[in-house]
Short mmCIF file of C-alpha atoms in Angstrom, two decimals:
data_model
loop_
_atom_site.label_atom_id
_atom_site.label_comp_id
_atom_site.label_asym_id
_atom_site.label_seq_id
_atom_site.Cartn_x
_atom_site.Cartn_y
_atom_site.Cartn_z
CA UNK A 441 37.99 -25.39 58.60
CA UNK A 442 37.55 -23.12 61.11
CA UNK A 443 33.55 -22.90 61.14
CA UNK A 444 33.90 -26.82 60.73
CA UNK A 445 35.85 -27.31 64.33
CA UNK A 446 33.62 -24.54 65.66
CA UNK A 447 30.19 -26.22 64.80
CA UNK A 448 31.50 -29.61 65.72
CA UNK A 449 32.79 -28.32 69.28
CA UNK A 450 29.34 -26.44 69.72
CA UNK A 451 27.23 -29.86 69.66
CA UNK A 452 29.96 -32.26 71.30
CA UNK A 453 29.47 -29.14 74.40
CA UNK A 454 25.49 -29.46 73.36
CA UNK A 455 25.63 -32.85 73.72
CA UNK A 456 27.40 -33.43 76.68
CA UNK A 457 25.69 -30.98 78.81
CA UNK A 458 22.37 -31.30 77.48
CA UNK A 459 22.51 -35.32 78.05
CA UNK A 460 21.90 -34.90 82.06
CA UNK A 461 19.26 -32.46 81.01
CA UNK A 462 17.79 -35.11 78.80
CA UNK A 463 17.85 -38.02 81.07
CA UNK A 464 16.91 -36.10 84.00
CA UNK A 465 13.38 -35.21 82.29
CA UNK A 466 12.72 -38.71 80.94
CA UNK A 467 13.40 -39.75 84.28
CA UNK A 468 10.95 -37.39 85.25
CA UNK A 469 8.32 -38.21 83.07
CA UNK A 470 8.60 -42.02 83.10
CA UNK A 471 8.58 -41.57 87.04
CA UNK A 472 5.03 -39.62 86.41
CA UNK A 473 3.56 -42.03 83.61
CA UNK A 474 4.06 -44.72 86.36
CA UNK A 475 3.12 -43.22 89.43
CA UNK A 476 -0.69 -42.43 87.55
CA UNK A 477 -0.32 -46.33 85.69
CA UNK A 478 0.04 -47.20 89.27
CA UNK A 479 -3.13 -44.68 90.87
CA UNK A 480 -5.36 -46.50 88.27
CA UNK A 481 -4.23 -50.10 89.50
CA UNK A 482 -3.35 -50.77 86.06
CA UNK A 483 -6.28 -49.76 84.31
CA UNK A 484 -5.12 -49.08 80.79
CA UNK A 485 -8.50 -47.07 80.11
CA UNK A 486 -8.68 -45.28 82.69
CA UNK A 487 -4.50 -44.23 82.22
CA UNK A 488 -4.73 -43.21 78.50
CA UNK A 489 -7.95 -41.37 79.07
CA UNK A 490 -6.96 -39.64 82.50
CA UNK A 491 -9.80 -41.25 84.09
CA UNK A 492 -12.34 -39.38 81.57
CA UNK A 493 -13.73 -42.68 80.77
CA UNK A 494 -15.40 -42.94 84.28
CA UNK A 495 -16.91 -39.33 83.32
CA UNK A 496 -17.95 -41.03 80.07
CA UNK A 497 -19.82 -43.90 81.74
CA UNK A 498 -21.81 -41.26 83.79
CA UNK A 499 -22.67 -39.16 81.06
CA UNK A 500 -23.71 -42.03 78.79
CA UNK A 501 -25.87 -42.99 81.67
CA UNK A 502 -27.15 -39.68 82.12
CA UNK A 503 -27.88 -39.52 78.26
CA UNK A 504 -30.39 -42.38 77.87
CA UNK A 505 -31.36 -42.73 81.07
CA UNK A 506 -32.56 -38.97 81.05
CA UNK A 507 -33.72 -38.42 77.89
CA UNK A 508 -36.13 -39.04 75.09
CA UNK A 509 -35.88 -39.51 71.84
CA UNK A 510 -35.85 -35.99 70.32
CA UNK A 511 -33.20 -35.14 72.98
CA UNK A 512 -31.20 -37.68 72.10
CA UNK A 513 -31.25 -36.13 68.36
CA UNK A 514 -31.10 -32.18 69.34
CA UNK A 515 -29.12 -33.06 72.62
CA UNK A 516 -29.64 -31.51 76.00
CA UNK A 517 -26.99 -28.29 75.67
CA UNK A 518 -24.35 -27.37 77.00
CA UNK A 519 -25.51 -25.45 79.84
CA UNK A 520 -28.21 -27.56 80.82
CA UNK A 521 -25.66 -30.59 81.10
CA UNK A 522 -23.21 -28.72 83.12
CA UNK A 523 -26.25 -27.25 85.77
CA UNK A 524 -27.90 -30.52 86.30
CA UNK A 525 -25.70 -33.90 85.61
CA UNK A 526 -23.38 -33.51 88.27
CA UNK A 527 -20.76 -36.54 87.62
CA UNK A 528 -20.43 -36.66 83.74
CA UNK A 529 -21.61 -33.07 83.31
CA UNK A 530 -18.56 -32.53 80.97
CA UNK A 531 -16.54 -35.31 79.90
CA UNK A 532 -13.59 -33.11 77.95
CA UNK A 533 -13.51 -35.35 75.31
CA UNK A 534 -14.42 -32.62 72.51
CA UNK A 535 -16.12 -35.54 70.34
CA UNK A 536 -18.46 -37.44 73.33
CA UNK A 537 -19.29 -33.84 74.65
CA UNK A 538 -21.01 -32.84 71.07
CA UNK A 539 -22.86 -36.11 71.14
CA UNK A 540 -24.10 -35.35 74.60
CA UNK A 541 -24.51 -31.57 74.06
CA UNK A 542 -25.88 -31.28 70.54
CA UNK A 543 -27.29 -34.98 70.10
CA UNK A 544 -26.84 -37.43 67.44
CA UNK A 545 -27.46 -34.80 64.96
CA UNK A 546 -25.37 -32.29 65.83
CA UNK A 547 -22.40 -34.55 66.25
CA UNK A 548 -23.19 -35.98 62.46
CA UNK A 549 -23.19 -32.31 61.22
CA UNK A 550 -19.64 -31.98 63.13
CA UNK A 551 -18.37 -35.43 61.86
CA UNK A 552 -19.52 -33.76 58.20
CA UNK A 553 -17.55 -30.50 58.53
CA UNK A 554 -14.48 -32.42 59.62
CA UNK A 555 -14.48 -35.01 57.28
CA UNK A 556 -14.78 -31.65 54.68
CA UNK A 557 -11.24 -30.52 56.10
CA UNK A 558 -10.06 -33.96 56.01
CA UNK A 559 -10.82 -34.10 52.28
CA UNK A 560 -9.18 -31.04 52.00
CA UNK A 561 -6.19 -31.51 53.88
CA UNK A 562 -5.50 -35.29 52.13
CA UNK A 563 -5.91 -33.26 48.62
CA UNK A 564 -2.58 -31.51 49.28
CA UNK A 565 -0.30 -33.29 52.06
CA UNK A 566 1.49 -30.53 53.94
CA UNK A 567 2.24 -29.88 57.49
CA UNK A 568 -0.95 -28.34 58.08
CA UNK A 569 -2.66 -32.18 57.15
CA UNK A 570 -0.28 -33.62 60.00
CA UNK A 571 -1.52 -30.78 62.30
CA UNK A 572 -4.88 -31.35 61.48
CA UNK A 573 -4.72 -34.93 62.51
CA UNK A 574 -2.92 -34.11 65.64
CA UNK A 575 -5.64 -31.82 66.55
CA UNK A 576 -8.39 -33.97 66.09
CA UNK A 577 -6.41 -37.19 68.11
CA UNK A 578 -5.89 -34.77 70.95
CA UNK A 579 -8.93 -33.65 70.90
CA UNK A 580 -10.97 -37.01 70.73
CA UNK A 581 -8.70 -38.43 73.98
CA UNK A 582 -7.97 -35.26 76.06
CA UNK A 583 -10.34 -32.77 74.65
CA UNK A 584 -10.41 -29.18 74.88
CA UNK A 585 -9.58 -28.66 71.08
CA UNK A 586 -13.05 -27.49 69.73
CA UNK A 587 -13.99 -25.94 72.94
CA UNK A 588 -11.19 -23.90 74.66
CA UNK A 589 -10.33 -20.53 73.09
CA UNK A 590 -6.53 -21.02 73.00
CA UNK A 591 -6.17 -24.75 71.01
CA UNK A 592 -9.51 -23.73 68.67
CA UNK A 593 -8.10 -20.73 67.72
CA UNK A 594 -4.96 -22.90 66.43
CA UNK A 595 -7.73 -25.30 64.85
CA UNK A 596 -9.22 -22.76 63.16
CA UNK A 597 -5.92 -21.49 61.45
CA UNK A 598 -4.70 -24.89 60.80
CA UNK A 599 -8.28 -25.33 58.93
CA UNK A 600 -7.39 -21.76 57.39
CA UNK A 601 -4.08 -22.98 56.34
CA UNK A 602 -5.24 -25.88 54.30
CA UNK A 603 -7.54 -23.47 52.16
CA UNK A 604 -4.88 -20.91 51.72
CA UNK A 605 -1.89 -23.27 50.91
CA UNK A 606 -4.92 -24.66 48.36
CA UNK A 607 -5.04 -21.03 46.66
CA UNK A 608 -1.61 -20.26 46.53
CA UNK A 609 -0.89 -23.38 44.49
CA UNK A 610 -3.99 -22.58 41.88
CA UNK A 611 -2.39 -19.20 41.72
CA UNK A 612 0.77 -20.84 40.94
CA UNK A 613 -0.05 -23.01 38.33
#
């Protein structure tokens, strides 16, 4: 009875001090997500995207305006994108900038690999599948999944995870 009363006064305090809290940052954020709606005149594109679409259109450009066919295929690299295309150089979204780095092929031979893991994780739902799809949506629309050290080193163990969740359950059974 007494742990009862206890637990129950805990989250009616919880809930009544932590509801300012809570409104105060949705207030916040709903005052943010409008003032950028607002900076991009409405522009649904350019609000999900963060204006990386207008990086996208430049680096398209750049990509068959610039190039031939075998650089289209092999891509121009990395570092030669970033030293000489100026607007559109990178576009941080992790899927476009493999298509513009490594070139059609290189961005099938990604596409391959990730479908693998996809495969893998849809074999055996777990948490890691639901983290591997989270990865890959934040990386197609805000990027810096596959490319910064911090969110592919969480990529890389999610990826681990689904093998060694796979393992444990053969061992299991």
């Amino acid at each position: 009875m007494g742990i009862g009363v206890t637990v129950i006064s805990v989250l009616t305090l919880i809930v009544v001090q932590g509801r300012a809290f809570v409104v105060t940052t949705l207030s916040g954020l709903v005052q943010r997500l409008t003032y950028f709606y607002n900076l991009y005149d409405g522009d649904l594109v350019r609000f999900i995207t963060s204006s990386r679409s207008e990086f996208l259109d430049a680096a398209f450009g750049h990509f068959i305006n610039t190039g031939n066919l075998l650089t289209q295929l092999i891509g121009f690299g990395f570092n030669e994108r970033v030293t000489t295309w100026g607007l559109g150089d990178l576009v941080e979204m992790d899927f476009f900038d493999v298509f513009f780095s490594l070139g059609m092929l290189g961005l099938v031979v990604m596409l391959g690999l990730l479908l693998f893991f996809l495969i893998k994780s849809c074999q055996k739902r777990s948490i890691y599948t639901a983290l591997f799809l989270i990865l890959l949506c934040y990386g197609a629309f805000a990027g810096h999944v596959l490319f910064s050290a911090l969110s592919s080193t969480l990529f890389g163990l999610v990826c681990g995870g689904l093998f060694l969740q796979k393992e444990s359950l053969c061992e299991k059974e």
